């Protein structure tokens, strides 16, 4: 049978250019099990990182990250964005390390992390912790002796494209089609866009109120006040007893779910008398299903 380790055994050096945590663990374990150096690079927004794992007695990826991060704390390029030049720079540096190892000159990144800060135009190197005797795959008594199911291990899909959180119940969400009919019927409501300002400046739906998720998470008083003000205005138009409908939107419908959870906790305290719902799939679903001319980014 042609399994992944057979594939790894056919090569001398492995370069990891992947963009998700399950693949990083898979490639790391496969390199340790097949005894190959792993030249690993990553990039997000304006920053990049480069290191060589499992090389010259240095640590493997698991030595540094024994447990995967909670899936909803990981930002990938699809969500966070990346400036195309940055992976270009990191890819060239990665190719350089591959060539140095292949030619016998050797890499100096075996226990070192090279960090590139594109915004400040700076490179910085830090020394990594050494190989760990207790590491599950490269340690003295390894518990990982063959490849596992890495999606199960990490609790997330091995893809950078379709990360979909599912934090809310069906009743707490509406589809873009349902939201479209709310707009068409001029039903009074608040559309809360929780993307960062820079993304709102690229495109947004008219009449949306922008309060970034980070501000909601930090319970920033001036932002919460903005929302309360809007709710107060709308309350005057509505029956005094009615709950003000707040629909939360973001790019892909992940951050908006987190915002709904926080706002529901605030409900009855700082933010009163609202019914908060998430718009499934966010503005990209809106662009795909409702308004084809809406910019996709
Ligand atoms: Zn290790």
PDB file of C-alpha atoms and ligand atoms in Angstrom:
ATOM      1  CA  UNK A   1       0.000   0.000   0.000  1.00  0.00           C
ATOM      2  CA  UNK A   2       1.219   3.492  -0.826  1.00  0.00           C
ATOM      3  CA  UNK A   3       0.794   5.393   2.417  1.00  0.00           C
ATOM      4  CA  UNK A   4       2.087   8.824   3.407  1.00  0.00           C
ATOM      5  CA  UNK A   5       5.276   7.499   4.984  1.00  0.00           C
ATOM      6  CA  UNK A   6       6.189   5.708   1.750  1.00  0.00           C
ATOM      7  CA  UNK A   7       5.863   9.066   0.056  1.00  0.00           C
ATOM      8  CA  UNK A   8       8.155  10.726   2.614  1.00  0.00           C
ATOM      9  CA  UNK A   9      10.708   7.930   2.310  1.00  0.00           C
ATOM     10  CA  UNK A  10      11.162   8.831  -1.357  1.00  0.00           C
ATOM     11  CA  UNK A  11      12.600  12.270  -0.511  1.00  0.00           C
ATOM     12  CA  UNK A  12      15.537  13.637   1.509  1.00  0.00           C
ATOM     13  CA  UNK A  13      14.174  16.993   2.654  1.00  0.00           C
ATOM     14  CA  UNK A  14      10.608  18.128   3.260  1.00  0.00           C
ATOM     15  CA  UNK A  15       9.358  21.726   2.959  1.00  0.00           C
ATOM     16  CA  UNK A  16       6.108  22.549   4.757  1.00  0.00           C
ATOM     17  CA  UNK A  17       4.214  25.368   3.065  1.00  0.00           C
ATOM     18  CA  UNK A  18       0.807  24.475   4.470  1.00  0.00           C
ATOM     19  CA  UNK A  19      -1.647  26.817   6.104  1.00  0.00           C
ATOM     20  CA  UNK A  20      -3.390  24.802   8.781  1.00  0.00           C
ATOM     21  CA  UNK A  21      -2.557  23.132  12.068  1.00  0.00           C
ATOM     22  CA  UNK A  22      -3.566  19.489  11.296  1.00  0.00           C
ATOM     23  CA  UNK A  23      -1.258  19.435   8.263  1.00  0.00           C
ATOM     24  CA  UNK A  24       1.617  20.870  10.307  1.00  0.00           C
ATOM     25  CA  UNK A  25       1.319  18.052  12.860  1.00  0.00           C
ATOM     26  CA  UNK A  26       0.954  15.442  10.100  1.00  0.00           C
ATOM     27  CA  UNK A  27       4.023  16.645   8.202  1.00  0.00           C
ATOM     28  CA  UNK A  28       6.030  16.932  11.425  1.00  0.00           C
ATOM     29  CA  UNK A  29       5.199  13.406  12.577  1.00  0.00           C
ATOM     30  CA  UNK A  30       5.852  11.969   9.124  1.00  0.00           C
ATOM     31  CA  UNK A  31       9.285  13.678   9.060  1.00  0.00           C
ATOM     32  CA  UNK A  32      10.208  12.389  12.523  1.00  0.00           C
ATOM     33  CA  UNK A  33       9.024   8.853  11.699  1.00  0.00           C
ATOM     34  CA  UNK A  34      10.908   8.828   8.411  1.00  0.00           C
ATOM     35  CA  UNK A  35      13.932  10.743   9.727  1.00  0.00           C
ATOM     36  CA  UNK A  36      13.755  13.731   7.371  1.00  0.00           C
ATOM     37  CA  UNK A  37      14.573  17.365   8.110  1.00  0.00           C
ATOM     38  CA  UNK A  38      11.536  19.621   7.862  1.00  0.00           C
ATOM     39  CA  UNK A  39      12.017  23.138   6.512  1.00  0.00           C
ATOM     40  CA  UNK A  40       8.931  24.948   7.699  1.00  0.00           C
ATOM     41  CA  UNK A  41       7.736  28.418   6.743  1.00  0.00           C
ATOM     42  CA  UNK A  42       4.554  30.309   7.456  1.00  0.00           C
ATOM     43  CA  UNK A  43       3.116  33.724   6.752  1.00  0.00           C
ATOM     44  CA  UNK A  44       0.167  35.727   8.002  1.00  0.00           C
ATOM     45  CA  UNK A  45      -0.745  39.316   7.213  1.00  0.00           C
ATOM     46  CA  UNK A  46       2.651  41.121   7.083  1.00  0.00           C
ATOM     47  CA  UNK A  47       4.648  38.597   9.099  1.00  0.00           C
ATOM     48  CA  UNK A  48       6.535  35.413   8.362  1.00  0.00           C
ATOM     49  CA  UNK A  49       8.372  32.694  10.276  1.00  0.00           C
ATOM     50  CA  UNK A  50      10.941  30.122   9.266  1.00  0.00           C
ATOM     51  CA  UNK A  51      12.571  27.242  11.070  1.00  0.00           C
ATOM     52  CA  UNK A  52      13.992  23.762  10.411  1.00  0.00           C
ATOM     53  CA  UNK A  53      12.556  20.973  12.555  1.00  0.00           C
ATOM     54  CA  UNK A  54      13.958  17.539  13.292  1.00  0.00           C
ATOM     55  CA  UNK A  55      17.414  18.556  12.148  1.00  0.00           C
ATOM     56  CA  UNK A  56      20.829  17.974  13.751  1.00  0.00           C
ATOM     57  CA  UNK A  57      19.389  16.995  17.129  1.00  0.00           C
ATOM     58  CA  UNK A  58      17.098  20.027  17.242  1.00  0.00           C
ATOM     59  CA  UNK A  59      13.439  20.041  18.260  1.00  0.00           C
ATOM     60  CA  UNK A  60      10.470  18.911  16.204  1.00  0.00           C
ATOM     61  CA  UNK A  61       7.221  20.868  15.887  1.00  0.00           C
ATOM     62  CA  UNK A  62       5.653  18.808  18.694  1.00  0.00           C
ATOM     63  CA  UNK A  63       8.582  19.574  21.028  1.00  0.00           C
ATOM     64  CA  UNK A  64       7.530  23.221  20.790  1.00  0.00           C
ATOM     65  CA  UNK A  65       3.767  22.723  20.492  1.00  0.00           C
ATOM     66  CA  UNK A  66       2.845  19.472  22.300  1.00  0.00           C
ATOM     67  CA  UNK A  67      -0.898  20.217  22.082  1.00  0.00           C
ATOM     68  CA  UNK A  68      -2.830  21.858  19.265  1.00  0.00           C
ATOM     69  CA  UNK A  69      -4.369  25.278  19.970  1.00  0.00           C
ATOM     70  CA  UNK A  70      -8.164  25.546  20.423  1.00  0.00           C
ATOM     71  CA  UNK A  71      -9.572  25.621  16.846  1.00  0.00           C
ATOM     72  CA  UNK A  72     -11.371  28.952  17.285  1.00  0.00           C
ATOM     73  CA  UNK A  73      -8.166  30.750  18.281  1.00  0.00           C
ATOM     74  CA  UNK A  74      -6.328  29.964  15.043  1.00  0.00           C
ATOM     75  CA  UNK A  75      -6.262  32.678  12.410  1.00  0.00           C
ATOM     76  CA  UNK A  76      -5.464  31.447   8.926  1.00  0.00           C
ATOM     77  CA  UNK A  77      -4.691  33.423   5.778  1.00  0.00           C
ATOM     78  CA  UNK A  78      -8.214  33.010   4.494  1.00  0.00           C
ATOM     79  CA  UNK A  79      -9.586  34.812   7.567  1.00  0.00           C
ATOM     80  CA  UNK A  80      -6.674  37.041   8.535  1.00  0.00           C
ATOM     81  CA  UNK A  81      -5.326  37.831   5.086  1.00  0.00           C
ATOM     82  CA  UNK A  82      -1.735  37.806   3.915  1.00  0.00           C
ATOM     83  CA  UNK A  83       0.138  40.233   1.706  1.00  0.00           C
ATOM     84  CA  UNK A  84       1.261  38.130  -1.253  1.00  0.00           C
ATOM     85  CA  UNK A  85       4.849  39.387  -1.130  1.00  0.00           C
ATOM     86  CA  UNK A  86       5.354  37.964   2.378  1.00  0.00           C
ATOM     87  CA  UNK A  87       4.891  34.266   1.454  1.00  0.00           C
ATOM     88  CA  UNK A  88       7.121  35.051  -1.536  1.00  0.00           C
ATOM     89  CA  UNK A  89       9.900  36.237   0.780  1.00  0.00           C
ATOM     90  CA  UNK A  90       9.413  33.318   3.190  1.00  0.00           C
ATOM     91  CA  UNK A  91       9.318  30.826   0.291  1.00  0.00           C
ATOM     92  CA  UNK A  92      12.672  32.109  -1.015  1.00  0.00           C
ATOM     93  CA  UNK A  93      14.228  31.820   2.446  1.00  0.00           C
ATOM     94  CA  UNK A  94      12.781  28.323   2.736  1.00  0.00           C
ATOM     95  CA  UNK A  95      14.288  27.350  -0.628  1.00  0.00           C
ATOM     96  CA  UNK A  96      17.634  28.691   0.568  1.00  0.00           C
ATOM     97  CA  UNK A  97      17.595  26.445   3.654  1.00  0.00           C
ATOM     98  CA  UNK A  98      16.596  23.425   1.512  1.00  0.00           C
ATOM     99  CA  UNK A  99      19.545  24.078  -0.820  1.00  0.00           C
ATOM    100  CA  UNK A 100      21.952  24.562   2.095  1.00  0.00           C
ATOM    101  CA  UNK A 101      20.906  21.221   3.577  1.00  0.00           C
ATOM    102  CA  UNK A 102      20.941  19.450   0.197  1.00  0.00           C
ATOM    103  CA  UNK A 103      24.408  20.740  -0.657  1.00  0.00           C
ATOM    104  CA  UNK A 104      25.861  19.669   2.669  1.00  0.00           C
ATOM    105  CA  UNK A 105      26.577  23.197   3.818  1.00  0.00           C
ATOM    106  CA  UNK A 106      23.887  22.791   6.461  1.00  0.00           C
ATOM    107  CA  UNK A 107      21.217  25.022   7.934  1.00  0.00           C
ATOM    108  CA  UNK A 108      21.588  27.269  10.948  1.00  0.00           C
ATOM    109  CA  UNK A 109      17.833  27.234  11.568  1.00  0.00           C
ATOM    110  CA  UNK A 110      17.817  23.889  13.394  1.00  0.00           C
ATOM    111  CA  UNK A 111      17.055  25.406  16.771  1.00  0.00           C
ATOM    112  CA  UNK A 112      16.347  28.891  15.664  1.00  0.00           C
ATOM    113  CA  UNK A 113      13.230  30.747  14.563  1.00  0.00           C
ATOM    114  CA  UNK A 114      13.693  33.447  11.962  1.00  0.00           C
ATOM    115  CA  UNK A 115      10.936  36.041  12.082  1.00  0.00           C
ATOM    116  CA  UNK A 116      10.195  38.571   9.372  1.00  0.00           C
ATOM    117  CA  UNK A 117       8.241  41.703  10.194  1.00  0.00           C
ATOM    118  CA  UNK A 118       7.131  43.196   6.876  1.00  0.00           C
ATOM    119  CA  UNK A 119       5.589  46.233   8.506  1.00  0.00           C
ATOM    120  CA  UNK A 120       8.752  47.296  10.319  1.00  0.00           C
ATOM    121  CA  UNK A 121      11.031  45.839   7.586  1.00  0.00           C
ATOM    122  CA  UNK A 122      12.909  43.786  10.168  1.00  0.00           C
ATOM    123  CA  UNK A 123      14.294  40.300  10.567  1.00  0.00           C
ATOM    124  CA  UNK A 124      14.775  38.850  14.029  1.00  0.00           C
ATOM    125  CA  UNK A 125      16.038  35.462  15.218  1.00  0.00           C
ATOM    126  CA  UNK A 126      15.233  33.726  18.452  1.00  0.00           C
ATOM    127  CA  UNK A 127      16.707  30.543  19.852  1.00  0.00           C
ATOM    128  CA  UNK A 128      14.113  27.811  20.292  1.00  0.00           C
ATOM    129  CA  UNK A 129      13.807  25.421  23.231  1.00  0.00           C
ATOM    130  CA  UNK A 130      15.784  22.227  22.620  1.00  0.00           C
ATOM    131  CA  UNK A 131      14.416  18.822  21.672  1.00  0.00           C
ATOM    132  CA  UNK A 132      12.198  17.551  24.514  1.00  0.00           C
ATOM    133  CA  UNK A 133      12.842  14.158  26.051  1.00  0.00           C
ATOM    134  CA  UNK A 134       9.103  13.874  26.752  1.00  0.00           C
ATOM    135  CA  UNK A 135       8.023  14.711  23.178  1.00  0.00           C
ATOM    136  CA  UNK A 136       5.204  12.411  22.020  1.00  0.00           C
ATOM    137  CA  UNK A 137       6.871  11.672  18.683  1.00  0.00           C
ATOM    138  CA  UNK A 138      10.627  12.380  18.894  1.00  0.00           C
ATOM    139  CA  UNK A 139      11.086  11.877  22.663  1.00  0.00           C
ATOM    140  CA  UNK A 140      12.588   8.956  24.547  1.00  0.00           C
ATOM    141  CA  UNK A 141       9.300   7.045  24.895  1.00  0.00           C
ATOM    142  CA  UNK A 142       7.215   8.124  21.938  1.00  0.00           C
ATOM    143  CA  UNK A 143       3.462   7.487  22.018  1.00  0.00           C
ATOM    144  CA  UNK A 144       3.046   8.501  18.385  1.00  0.00           C
ATOM    145  CA  UNK A 145       4.631   5.702  16.394  1.00  0.00           C
ATOM    146  CA  UNK A 146       2.505   5.973  13.284  1.00  0.00           C
ATOM    147  CA  UNK A 147       0.464   8.663  11.566  1.00  0.00           C
ATOM    148  CA  UNK A 148      -2.847   9.503  13.230  1.00  0.00           C
ATOM    149  CA  UNK A 149      -6.076  11.201  12.274  1.00  0.00           C
ATOM    150  CA  UNK A 150      -4.846  14.794  12.552  1.00  0.00           C
ATOM    151  CA  UNK A 151      -8.218  16.446  12.005  1.00  0.00           C
ATOM    152  CA  UNK A 152      -9.534  14.594  15.069  1.00  0.00           C
ATOM    153  CA  UNK A 153      -6.368  15.406  17.039  1.00  0.00           C
ATOM    154  CA  UNK A 154      -6.645  19.136  16.280  1.00  0.00           C
ATOM    155  CA  UNK A 155     -10.450  19.394  16.206  1.00  0.00           C
ATOM    156  CA  UNK A 156     -10.326  21.281  12.919  1.00  0.00           C
ATOM    157  CA  UNK A 157     -10.271  20.533   9.204  1.00  0.00           C
ATOM    158  CA  UNK A 158      -6.994  20.234   7.313  1.00  0.00           C
ATOM    159  CA  UNK A 159      -7.855  23.084   5.010  1.00  0.00           C
ATOM    160  CA  UNK A 160      -7.290  26.816   4.915  1.00  0.00           C
ATOM    161  CA  UNK A 161     -10.449  27.572   2.998  1.00  0.00           C
ATOM    162  CA  UNK A 162     -13.575  26.237   4.617  1.00  0.00           C
ATOM    163  CA  UNK A 163     -13.078  26.765   8.296  1.00  0.00           C
ATOM    164  CA  UNK A 164     -16.596  27.036   9.626  1.00  0.00           C
ATOM    165  CA  UNK A 165     -17.247  27.472  13.296  1.00  0.00           C
ATOM    166  CA  UNK A 166     -20.513  26.185  14.650  1.00  0.00           C
ATOM    167  CA  UNK A 167     -20.944  27.960  17.952  1.00  0.00           C
ATOM    168  CA  UNK A 168     -24.640  28.804  17.845  1.00  0.00           C
ATOM    169  CA  UNK A 169     -27.996  27.040  17.675  1.00  0.00           C
ATOM    170  CA  UNK A 170     -30.195  27.175  14.578  1.00  0.00           C
ATOM    171  CA  UNK A 171     -32.473  29.686  16.308  1.00  0.00           C
ATOM    172  CA  UNK A 172     -29.552  32.064  16.813  1.00  0.00           C
ATOM    173  CA  UNK A 173     -28.758  32.266  13.099  1.00  0.00           C
ATOM    174  CA  UNK A 174     -30.414  33.417   9.909  1.00  0.00           C
ATOM    175  CA  UNK A 175     -29.456  32.848   6.294  1.00  0.00           C
ATOM    176  CA  UNK A 176     -28.497  35.624   3.899  1.00  0.00           C
ATOM    177  CA  UNK A 177     -31.795  35.005   2.073  1.00  0.00           C
ATOM    178  CA  UNK A 178     -33.704  35.589   5.308  1.00  0.00           C
ATOM    179  CA  UNK A 179     -31.721  38.742   5.953  1.00  0.00           C
ATOM    180  CA  UNK A 180     -32.455  39.927   2.409  1.00  0.00           C
ATOM    181  CA  UNK A 181     -36.193  39.663   3.069  1.00  0.00           C
ATOM    182  CA  UNK A 182     -35.765  41.666   6.296  1.00  0.00           C
ATOM    183  CA  UNK A 183     -34.035  44.396   4.274  1.00  0.00           C
ATOM    184  CA  UNK A 184     -36.649  44.238   1.485  1.00  0.00           C
ATOM    185  CA  UNK A 185     -39.520  44.562   3.925  1.00  0.00           C
ATOM    186  CA  UNK A 186     -37.828  47.538   5.633  1.00  0.00           C
ATOM    187  CA  UNK A 187     -38.191  45.838   9.018  1.00  0.00           C
ATOM    188  CA  UNK A 188     -36.456  48.040  11.599  1.00  0.00           C
ATOM    189  CA  UNK A 189     -33.262  46.390  12.827  1.00  0.00           C
ATOM    190  CA  UNK A 190     -29.578  46.977  13.491  1.00  0.00           C
ATOM    191  CA  UNK A 191     -26.953  45.440  11.242  1.00  0.00           C
ATOM    192  CA  UNK A 192     -23.780  45.095  13.264  1.00  0.00           C
ATOM    193  CA  UNK A 193     -20.616  44.522  11.227  1.00  0.00           C
ATOM    194  CA  UNK A 194     -17.868  43.137  13.498  1.00  0.00           C
ATOM    195  CA  UNK A 195     -14.983  43.172  11.014  1.00  0.00           C
ATOM    196  CA  UNK A 196     -11.892  45.340  11.572  1.00  0.00           C
ATOM    197  CA  UNK A 197     -12.222  48.888  10.216  1.00  0.00           C
ATOM    198  CA  UNK A 198      -9.735  48.219   7.394  1.00  0.00           C
ATOM    199  CA  UNK A 199     -12.017  45.515   5.965  1.00  0.00           C
ATOM    200  CA  UNK A 200     -15.142  47.638   6.393  1.00  0.00           C
ATOM    201  CA  UNK A 201     -13.419  50.310   4.304  1.00  0.00           C
ATOM    202  CA  UNK A 202     -13.052  47.783   1.453  1.00  0.00           C
ATOM    203  CA  UNK A 203     -16.770  47.071   1.351  1.00  0.00           C
ATOM    204  CA  UNK A 204     -19.817  47.058   3.611  1.00  0.00           C
ATOM    205  CA  UNK A 205     -23.569  46.945   3.470  1.00  0.00           C
ATOM    206  CA  UNK A 206     -25.323  50.306   3.771  1.00  0.00           C
ATOM    207  CA  UNK A 207     -26.560  51.341   7.250  1.00  0.00           C
ATOM    208  CA  UNK A 208     -24.343  48.834   9.024  1.00  0.00           C
ATOM    209  CA  UNK A 209     -22.841  49.826  12.351  1.00  0.00           C
ATOM    210  CA  UNK A 210     -19.186  48.826  12.653  1.00  0.00           C
ATOM    211  CA  UNK A 211     -17.923  47.620  16.015  1.00  0.00           C
ATOM    212  CA  UNK A 212     -14.933  45.265  15.561  1.00  0.00           C
ATOM    213  CA  UNK A 213     -15.072  41.928  17.401  1.00  0.00           C
ATOM    214  CA  UNK A 214     -11.914  42.885  19.330  1.00  0.00           C
ATOM    215  CA  UNK A 215     -13.742  45.898  20.814  1.00  0.00           C
ATOM    216  CA  UNK A 216     -16.731  43.760  21.756  1.00  0.00           C
ATOM    217  CA  UNK A 217     -14.415  41.183  23.347  1.00  0.00           C
ATOM    218  CA  UNK A 218     -12.724  43.945  25.340  1.00  0.00           C
ATOM    219  CA  UNK A 219     -16.138  45.434  26.229  1.00  0.00           C
ATOM    220  CA  UNK A 220     -14.810  48.806  25.070  1.00  0.00           C
ATOM    221  CA  UNK A 221     -17.118  51.337  26.718  1.00  0.00           C
ATOM    222  CA  UNK A 222     -17.261  53.823  23.850  1.00  0.00           C
ATOM    223  CA  UNK A 223     -18.153  51.104  21.354  1.00  0.00           C
ATOM    224  CA  UNK A 224     -20.766  49.469  23.553  1.00  0.00           C
ATOM    225  CA  UNK A 225     -22.194  52.961  24.083  1.00  0.00           C
ATOM    226  CA  UNK A 226     -22.524  53.364  20.295  1.00  0.00           C
ATOM    227  CA  UNK A 227     -24.551  50.191  20.109  1.00  0.00           C
ATOM    228  CA  UNK A 228     -26.718  51.216  23.062  1.00  0.00           C
ATOM    229  CA  UNK A 229     -27.383  54.551  21.392  1.00  0.00           C
ATOM    230  CA  UNK A 230     -28.522  52.845  18.185  1.00  0.00           C
ATOM    231  CA  UNK A 231     -30.703  50.461  20.164  1.00  0.00           C
ATOM    232  CA  UNK A 232     -32.254  53.423  22.013  1.00  0.00           C
ATOM    233  CA  UNK A 233     -33.043  55.192  18.727  1.00  0.00           C
ATOM    234  CA  UNK A 234     -34.682  52.112  17.301  1.00  0.00           C
ATOM    235  CA  UNK A 235     -36.642  51.478  20.462  1.00  0.00           C
ATOM    236  CA  UNK A 236     -38.389  54.797  19.992  1.00  0.00           C
ATOM    237  CA  UNK A 237     -39.650  53.626  16.594  1.00  0.00           C
ATOM    238  CA  UNK A 238     -40.739  50.262  17.915  1.00  0.00           C
ATOM    239  CA  UNK A 239     -43.232  49.160  20.513  1.00  0.00           C
ATOM    240  CA  UNK A 240     -41.619  49.890  23.879  1.00  0.00           C
ATOM    241  CA  UNK A 241     -41.938  46.230  24.873  1.00  0.00           C
ATOM    242  CA  UNK A 242     -40.397  44.866  21.677  1.00  0.00           C
ATOM    243  CA  UNK A 243     -36.879  43.522  21.554  1.00  0.00           C
ATOM    244  CA  UNK A 244     -34.669  45.307  19.061  1.00  0.00           C
ATOM    245  CA  UNK A 245     -33.413  42.852  16.435  1.00  0.00           C
ATOM    246  CA  UNK A 246     -29.646  42.977  15.998  1.00  0.00           C
ATOM    247  CA  UNK A 247     -28.128  41.005  13.113  1.00  0.00           C
ATOM    248  CA  UNK A 248     -24.405  40.422  13.280  1.00  0.00           C
ATOM    249  CA  UNK A 249     -22.273  40.016  10.183  1.00  0.00           C
ATOM    250  CA  UNK A 250     -18.579  39.539   9.410  1.00  0.00           C
ATOM    251  CA  UNK A 251     -16.651  38.274   6.407  1.00  0.00           C
ATOM    252  CA  UNK A 252     -17.358  34.537   6.619  1.00  0.00           C
ATOM    253  CA  UNK A 253     -19.637  34.045   9.594  1.00  0.00           C
ATOM    254  CA  UNK A 254     -17.120  32.944  12.221  1.00  0.00           C
ATOM    255  CA  UNK A 255     -16.368  36.153  14.152  1.00  0.00           C
ATOM    256  CA  UNK A 256     -20.038  37.109  14.006  1.00  0.00           C
ATOM    257  CA  UNK A 257     -20.919  33.966  15.987  1.00  0.00           C
ATOM    258  CA  UNK A 258     -18.400  34.878  18.674  1.00  0.00           C
ATOM    259  CA  UNK A 259     -19.890  38.388  18.803  1.00  0.00           C
ATOM    260  CA  UNK A 260     -23.420  36.973  19.207  1.00  0.00           C
ATOM    261  CA  UNK A 261     -22.262  34.887  22.163  1.00  0.00           C
ATOM    262  CA  UNK A 262     -20.717  37.912  23.875  1.00  0.00           C
ATOM    263  CA  UNK A 263     -23.664  40.207  23.164  1.00  0.00           C
ATOM    264  CA  UNK A 264     -26.057  37.638  24.577  1.00  0.00           C
ATOM    265  CA  UNK A 265     -24.026  37.631  27.771  1.00  0.00           C
ATOM    266  CA  UNK A 266     -24.178  41.441  27.842  1.00  0.00           C
ATOM    267  CA  UNK A 267     -27.924  41.330  27.233  1.00  0.00           C
ATOM    268  CA  UNK A 268     -29.803  42.392  30.332  1.00  0.00           C
ATOM    269  CA  UNK A 269     -26.708  44.140  31.652  1.00  0.00           C
ATOM    270  CA  UNK A 270     -25.026  46.707  29.431  1.00  0.00           C
ATOM    271  CA  UNK A 271     -27.052  46.028  26.295  1.00  0.00           C
ATOM    272  CA  UNK A 272     -30.753  45.771  27.031  1.00  0.00           C
ATOM    273  CA  UNK A 273     -33.742  44.297  25.257  1.00  0.00           C
ATOM    274  CA  UNK A 274     -32.208  42.957  22.096  1.00  0.00           C
ATOM    275  CA  UNK A 275     -32.511  39.761  20.138  1.00  0.00           C
ATOM    276  CA  UNK A 276     -29.156  39.026  18.569  1.00  0.00           C
ATOM    277  CA  UNK A 277     -28.700  36.744  15.572  1.00  0.00           C
ATOM    278  CA  UNK A 278     -25.827  35.769  13.346  1.00  0.00           C
ATOM    279  CA  UNK A 279     -25.987  36.026   9.562  1.00  0.00           C
ATOM    280  CA  UNK A 280     -24.708  32.626   8.334  1.00  0.00           C
ATOM    281  CA  UNK A 281     -21.741  32.731   6.009  1.00  0.00           C
ATOM    282  CA  UNK A 282     -21.325  36.504   6.383  1.00  0.00           C
ATOM    283  CA  UNK A 283     -20.726  38.967   3.596  1.00  0.00           C
ATOM    284  CA  UNK A 284     -19.084  36.398   1.339  1.00  0.00           C
ATOM    285  CA  UNK A 285     -22.340  34.385   1.387  1.00  0.00           C
ATOM    286  CA  UNK A 286     -24.188  37.633   0.689  1.00  0.00           C
ATOM    287  CA  UNK A 287     -21.931  38.246  -2.320  1.00  0.00           C
ATOM    288  CA  UNK A 288     -22.356  34.697  -3.609  1.00  0.00           C
ATOM    289  CA  UNK A 289     -26.094  34.302  -3.116  1.00  0.00           C
ATOM    290  CA  UNK A 290     -27.684  37.751  -3.056  1.00  0.00           C
ATOM    291  CA  UNK A 291     -25.570  40.484  -4.592  1.00  0.00           C
ATOM    292  CA  UNK A 292     -23.015  39.233  -7.141  1.00  0.00           C
ATOM    293  CA  UNK A 293     -21.546  42.724  -7.571  1.00  0.00           C
ATOM    294  CA  UNK A 294     -20.636  42.928  -3.859  1.00  0.00           C
ATOM    295  CA  UNK A 295     -16.804  42.816  -3.601  1.00  0.00           C
ATOM    296  CA  UNK A 296     -15.264  39.518  -2.518  1.00  0.00           C
ATOM    297  CA  UNK A 297     -11.846  39.664  -0.937  1.00  0.00           C
TER     298      UNK A 297
HETATM  299 ZN1  LIG B   1       9.667  16.425  19.255  1.00  0.00          ZN
END
